[in-house]
Coordinates of C-alpha atoms in Angstrom, one line a residue:
Chain A
M1 CA 0.0 -0.1 0.2
A2 CA 1.2 3.4 -0.8
L3 CA 2.2 5.9 2.1
I4 CA -0.4 8.5 0.3
E5 CA -3.3 5.7 0.7
K6 CA -2.5 5.6 5.0
V7 CA -2.7 9.4 5.2
P8 CA -6.6 9.3 5.2
V9 CA -6.4 6.4 7.5
Y10 CA -4.7 8.0 10.1
A11 CA -5.5 11.5 9.9
E12 CA -9.5 11.0 10.1
K13 CA -8.6 9.3 14.0
I14 CA -7.8 12.9 15.0
P15 CA -11.4 15.1 15.3
G16 CA -11.4 17.6 12.3
G17 CA -8.5 15.3 10.6
S18 CA -10.3 15.2 7.5
I19 CA -10.1 18.9 7.2
V20 CA -5.9 17.6 6.9
T21 CA -7.2 14.8 4.0
T22 CA -9.3 17.1 1.5
T23 CA -7.3 20.2 2.1
L24 CA -4.0 17.9 1.0
E25 CA -5.9 16.2 -1.7
R26 CA -6.7 19.6 -3.3
V27 CA -3.2 20.9 -3.1
L28 CA -1.8 17.7 -4.6
S29 CA -4.6 17.5 -7.3
Y30 CA -4.3 21.2 -8.5
G31 CA -0.1 21.1 -8.4
R32 CA -0.5 17.7 -10.8
A33 CA -3.0 18.8 -12.7
T34 CA -1.6 21.8 -13.8
S35 CA 2.0 20.8 -14.2
L36 CA 1.6 18.0 -16.5
W37 CA 5.3 17.3 -17.8
Y38 CA 5.1 14.9 -20.8
L39 CA 7.7 12.6 -22.2
L40 CA 8.6 13.1 -25.7
F41 CA 7.3 10.1 -27.1
G42 CA 5.7 9.8 -30.9
T43 CA 6.4 6.3 -32.9
A44 CA 4.3 7.5 -36.2
C45 CA 2.3 10.7 -37.8
C46 CA 0.8 11.5 -34.4
A47 CA 3.9 12.9 -33.1
I48 CA 3.8 15.6 -35.9
E49 CA 0.3 16.7 -34.4
L50 CA 2.0 16.5 -30.9
M51 CA 5.0 18.7 -31.9
C52 CA 2.6 21.2 -33.8
T53 CA 0.5 21.2 -30.5
G54 CA 3.9 21.5 -28.2
A55 CA 5.2 24.8 -30.4
S56 CA 3.7 28.4 -30.7
R57 CA 0.1 28.3 -32.7
Y58 CA -1.2 26.0 -30.2
D59 CA 1.0 26.1 -27.4
F60 CA 1.2 23.3 -24.6
D61 CA 2.8 25.7 -22.3
R62 CA -0.5 27.7 -21.2
L63 CA -1.7 24.3 -19.7
G64 CA 1.5 24.0 -17.6
M65 CA 2.4 21.2 -19.9
I66 CA 6.4 21.0 -21.0
F67 CA 7.9 18.3 -23.0
R68 CA 11.0 16.4 -21.1
A69 CA 13.3 14.2 -22.9
S70 CA 13.5 11.9 -19.6
P71 CA 10.9 9.2 -18.1
R72 CA 12.1 10.0 -14.9
Q73 CA 10.9 13.5 -15.1
S74 CA 7.6 13.1 -16.7
D75 CA 4.3 12.8 -15.2
L76 CA 2.4 12.2 -18.4
I77 CA 3.1 9.7 -21.4
I78 CA 1.3 11.0 -24.7
V79 CA 1.4 7.7 -26.9
A80 CA 1.5 9.3 -30.2
G81 CA 1.8 6.6 -32.9
T82 CA 1.1 3.2 -33.8
I83 CA 2.6 0.9 -31.3
T84 CA 4.4 -2.6 -33.0
K85 CA 4.7 -5.5 -30.9
K86 CA 8.1 -5.0 -30.8
M87 CA 7.8 -1.5 -29.5
A88 CA 5.5 -2.8 -26.8
P89 CA 7.9 -3.9 -23.9
R90 CA 10.0 -0.9 -24.7
L91 CA 6.8 1.5 -24.2
R92 CA 5.9 -0.7 -21.2
R93 CA 9.5 0.1 -19.5
L94 CA 9.2 3.6 -20.3
Y95 CA 6.0 3.7 -18.6
D96 CA 7.8 1.8 -15.5
Q97 CA 10.4 4.2 -14.9
M98 CA 8.3 7.4 -14.9
A99 CA 7.4 8.9 -11.5
E100 CA 4.1 7.8 -9.8
P101 CA 1.8 9.4 -10.1
R102 CA 1.6 8.9 -13.6
Y103 CA -1.1 9.4 -16.5
V104 CA -1.5 8.0 -20.0
I105 CA -2.9 9.9 -22.9
A106 CA -3.7 7.3 -26.1
M107 CA -3.6 9.2 -29.1
G108 CA -5.0 8.8 -32.4
G109 CA -6.7 5.3 -33.9
C110 CA -3.5 3.3 -33.7
T111 CA -2.9 3.6 -29.8
I112 CA -6.8 2.7 -29.5
K113 CA -7.4 -0.3 -31.4
G114 CA -5.1 -0.7 -34.3
G115 CA -6.3 1.9 -36.4
P116 CA -5.3 1.3 -39.8
F117 CA -3.5 -1.8 -39.1
Y118 CA -6.6 -3.4 -37.4
Y119 CA -6.9 -5.8 -40.4
D120 CA -4.1 -8.3 -41.9
S121 CA -1.4 -6.9 -39.4
Y122 CA 0.7 -9.3 -37.7
A123 CA 3.3 -6.8 -36.5
V124 CA 0.8 -3.5 -34.5
E125 CA -0.6 -3.9 -31.3
K126 CA -4.1 -3.5 -31.1
G127 CA -4.3 -1.2 -28.4
V128 CA -2.0 0.5 -25.8
D129 CA -4.8 -0.6 -23.1
H130 CA -3.2 -4.2 -23.4
I131 CA 0.2 -2.5 -21.9
I132 CA -0.4 0.0 -20.1
P133 CA -3.4 1.7 -18.3
V134 CA -4.6 4.5 -20.4
D135 CA -6.6 7.5 -18.6
V136 CA -7.6 9.2 -21.9
H137 CA -8.5 8.2 -25.4
I138 CA -8.3 10.9 -28.6
P139 CA -9.9 9.4 -31.5
G140 CA -8.9 10.4 -35.2
C141 CA -6.1 9.6 -37.3
P142 CA -4.1 11.6 -36.5
P143 CA -6.5 13.9 -34.2
R144 CA -5.9 17.5 -34.4
P145 CA -4.1 19.6 -31.6
E146 CA -7.4 20.9 -31.1
S147 CA -8.6 17.2 -30.2
L148 CA -5.4 16.8 -28.2
L149 CA -5.6 20.1 -26.2
E150 CA -9.3 18.8 -25.4
G151 CA -7.9 15.7 -24.4
C152 CA -4.9 17.4 -22.0
I153 CA -7.9 19.5 -20.4
H154 CA -10.4 16.4 -19.8
L155 CA -7.4 14.7 -18.2
Q156 CA -6.9 17.9 -16.1
E157 CA -10.3 17.5 -14.9
K158 CA -10.0 14.1 -14.0
I159 CA -6.8 14.7 -11.8
K160 CA -8.8 17.4 -10.0
K161 CA -11.8 15.2 -8.8
Q162 CA -9.0 12.1 -7.9
K163 CA -9.4 11.5 -4.1
L164 CA -6.0 10.2 -2.3
G165 CA -4.7 7.0 -3.0
D166 CA -7.3 6.9 -6.3
W167 CA -4.4 6.6 -8.5
H168 CA -2.9 3.6 -6.8
K169 CA -6.1 2.0 -6.7
K170 CA -6.3 2.2 -10.4
V171 CA -3.3 1.0 -11.2
R172 CA -3.4 -1.8 -8.8
S173 CA -6.4 -3.0 -10.5
Y174 CA -5.0 -2.8 -14.0
D175 CA -2.0 -4.7 -13.0
Q176 CA -4.2 -7.6 -11.7
G177 CA -6.3 -7.9 -14.8
Chain B
M1 CA 20.8 1.7 -75.2
T2 CA 17.0 2.2 -75.1
R3 CA 14.7 -0.4 -73.5
D4 CA 14.2 -2.2 -77.4
D5 CA 18.2 -2.4 -77.6
L6 CA 18.6 -4.0 -74.0
K7 CA 15.7 -6.5 -74.7
D8 CA 17.5 -7.4 -77.9
Y9 CA 21.1 -7.5 -76.4
I10 CA 19.7 -10.0 -73.8
A11 CA 18.1 -12.0 -76.4
S12 CA 21.1 -12.3 -78.0
H13 CA 23.4 -12.6 -74.9
F14 CA 21.5 -14.4 -72.4
G15 CA 18.8 -15.7 -74.1
D16 CA 19.2 -19.3 -73.2
K17 CA 19.5 -18.5 -69.2
L18 CA 16.7 -15.8 -69.3
T19 CA 13.0 -16.2 -70.6
A20 CA 11.4 -12.8 -71.7
L21 CA 7.8 -12.5 -69.7
D22 CA 5.7 -10.3 -71.4
T23 CA 3.7 -8.3 -68.7
G24 CA 3.4 -4.9 -70.1
R25 CA 4.8 -3.2 -67.3
Y26 CA 7.5 -0.7 -68.0
D27 CA 10.8 -2.4 -66.9
P28 CA 11.5 -5.7 -69.0
L29 CA 11.0 -9.1 -66.7
Y30 CA 12.9 -12.2 -67.0
E31 CA 12.5 -15.4 -65.4
L32 CA 15.3 -17.2 -64.1
K33 CA 16.3 -21.0 -63.3
A34 CA 17.4 -20.9 -59.6
E35 CA 20.8 -22.9 -60.7
H36 CA 21.7 -20.4 -63.0
L37 CA 21.2 -17.5 -60.5
V38 CA 24.5 -16.4 -59.1
E39 CA 26.1 -17.3 -63.0
V40 CA 23.7 -15.1 -64.8
A41 CA 23.8 -12.1 -61.9
R42 CA 27.4 -12.1 -61.9
A43 CA 27.2 -11.9 -65.9
L44 CA 24.9 -9.0 -66.1
R45 CA 27.1 -7.3 -63.4
D46 CA 30.3 -7.5 -65.4
D47 CA 29.3 -7.2 -68.9
E48 CA 30.9 -4.2 -70.4
N49 CA 27.7 -2.9 -72.0
L50 CA 25.1 -3.5 -69.2
K51 CA 26.7 -2.7 -66.2
F52 CA 24.0 -3.9 -63.4
D53 CA 25.9 -2.4 -60.5
F54 CA 23.3 -1.7 -58.7
L55 CA 20.8 -4.2 -56.9
C56 CA 17.4 -1.8 -56.0
N57 CA 15.6 -4.8 -54.4
I58 CA 14.7 -7.8 -53.7
G59 CA 11.4 -8.8 -53.4
A60 CA 9.2 -12.0 -52.7
V61 CA 6.1 -13.6 -53.6
D62 CA 4.2 -16.3 -52.3
T63 CA 1.6 -17.6 -54.9
T64 CA 0.5 -20.2 -52.9
E65 CA 1.5 -22.7 -55.1
H66 CA 5.2 -21.6 -55.4
F67 CA 7.4 -18.8 -54.2
E68 CA 9.1 -16.3 -56.4
A69 CA 12.1 -14.0 -55.6
V70 CA 11.9 -10.8 -57.9
Y71 CA 15.1 -8.8 -58.6
N72 CA 15.2 -5.5 -59.3
L73 CA 18.4 -4.4 -61.3
A74 CA 20.0 -0.9 -62.0
S75 CA 22.9 0.5 -64.0
T76 CA 24.2 3.6 -63.0
T77 CA 26.5 4.3 -65.4
K78 CA 24.1 3.1 -68.7
R79 CA 21.2 4.3 -67.3
L80 CA 19.5 0.9 -67.7
R81 CA 16.7 -1.2 -65.7
L82 CA 16.2 -5.1 -65.2
D83 CA 14.0 -7.3 -63.3
F84 CA 14.4 -10.9 -63.2
K85 CA 12.5 -13.7 -60.7
V86 CA 13.2 -17.0 -59.6
I87 CA 10.5 -19.4 -58.8
M88 CA 11.3 -21.8 -56.0
S89 CA 9.1 -24.6 -54.9
H90 CA 6.3 -24.0 -52.4
D91 CA 7.7 -26.9 -49.8
N92 CA 11.3 -26.3 -49.7
P93 CA 12.3 -22.7 -50.6
E94 CA 15.7 -22.4 -51.2
I95 CA 18.0 -19.8 -53.1
D96 CA 21.9 -19.1 -53.6
S97 CA 23.1 -15.9 -52.0
V98 CA 23.9 -12.8 -54.2
I99 CA 26.3 -11.1 -51.6
D100 CA 29.3 -12.0 -53.8
I101 CA 28.1 -9.8 -56.6
W102 CA 25.9 -7.5 -54.9
P103 CA 26.8 -7.2 -51.1
G104 CA 23.4 -4.6 -50.7
A105 CA 21.6 -7.7 -51.2
N106 CA 22.4 -8.7 -47.5
W107 CA 19.6 -7.4 -45.4
H108 CA 17.3 -8.4 -48.5
E109 CA 18.2 -11.8 -48.1
R110 CA 17.7 -11.6 -44.2
E111 CA 14.4 -10.1 -44.7
M112 CA 13.2 -13.0 -47.3
W113 CA 14.3 -15.7 -44.6
E114 CA 12.9 -13.9 -41.8
L115 CA 9.3 -13.3 -43.5
F116 CA 9.0 -16.1 -46.0
G117 CA 11.2 -18.7 -44.5
I118 CA 12.9 -19.0 -47.6
N119 CA 16.4 -20.8 -46.7
I120 CA 19.4 -18.7 -48.6
R121 CA 22.4 -20.9 -49.2
N122 CA 25.7 -19.3 -48.6
H123 CA 24.5 -16.5 -46.7
P124 CA 27.1 -15.0 -43.7
N125 CA 24.7 -13.9 -41.3
L126 CA 21.2 -15.4 -41.6
T127 CA 19.8 -13.8 -38.0
R128 CA 16.7 -12.3 -37.0
F129 CA 16.2 -8.6 -37.3
L130 CA 12.9 -7.5 -37.8
L131 CA 10.7 -9.3 -36.0
P132 CA 10.9 -9.0 -32.0
D133 CA 13.3 -11.3 -30.7
E134 CA 10.8 -13.7 -29.0
W135 CA 9.0 -14.3 -32.0
D136 CA 8.0 -18.0 -32.2
Q137 CA 4.9 -17.5 -34.5
G138 CA 6.3 -18.7 -38.1
F139 CA 6.8 -16.5 -41.3
P140 CA 4.1 -14.0 -41.2
M141 CA 4.1 -12.9 -45.1
R142 CA 3.2 -16.4 -46.1
K143 CA -0.2 -16.7 -47.1
D144 CA -1.1 -19.2 -45.3
W145 CA -0.3 -18.2 -42.2
D146 CA -2.2 -17.5 -39.2
A147 CA -1.8 -16.4 -35.7
P148 CA -4.4 -15.8 -32.6
D149 CA -4.6 -12.6 -32.4
F150 CA -4.7 -11.7 -36.4
I151 CA -7.6 -10.4 -38.1
R152 CA -7.8 -11.1 -41.7
M153 CA -9.8 -8.4 -43.7
P154 CA -13.0 -9.6 -44.5
E155 CA -14.4 -9.7 -48.2
P156 CA -16.3 -6.6 -48.9
E157 CA -20.1 -7.0 -49.4
T158 CA -21.3 -6.6 -53.0

């Protein structure tokens, strides 16, 4: 059990202790939602849209999102592009190297269900859900930067609603299948 | 040398080995018996008037009755192009390596071996490099290949 999940257990034994939990919850969620540093990870054409969204016209910076070249410094991985069966173990490894709590956006048709490679392909993983737990799916081939921005805002709203320990519970249930 | 000149030249100099196929495509296409592959390939490269010094590509085809290897040649000095194909049996596909003639054939032949299961004789390094290292599901480019998560395109509704 993660340390953060124990906070409500002990704090709520004290009278008025729930103030500690809710305040901590709000501070943490606010911080996480507004500084989503994302990993530079692009494997196909979706990466072009990702780059465009990061550049000045659409400007990820205004959501507090900055690209990081190392998984150790990232909170979010935007899976931008086709994941082949050969790439899948590498993706899982990058995900495991990120700091907790970590979030995943599946961008584009390929990451959702294989996209145009659904039929007649021996090489493409049909959905990154098989490899890592996905928070937000963005359909499109590739999605326009507006869609990606909307997906990121959805993720921020999702993070802001999270309770202490929610993330760990979700990931644990994913890992147990 | 024009394309028609090239066809005449091949007919007069290599007529006994290379059989012309009338396919209507732009580059002339020939058929070659597997046992003559290395000999003819070397002759095409060394011929003073042809000098096919560049192997653009080797493609493999599974026709379900036999395997074909299609070699696309180009001459950088004489500005010529020529293709020929070699037919192999479907049960035991085997072909000689042409690395000695065109070193660029190395990876094409490895790919052919890996994806079609065509055995390459005299290849110096026949090892896996495109599929995942732990791959154990056979040769995915064969027509009769299948796997549990492989979804074939349904026939279009008419």
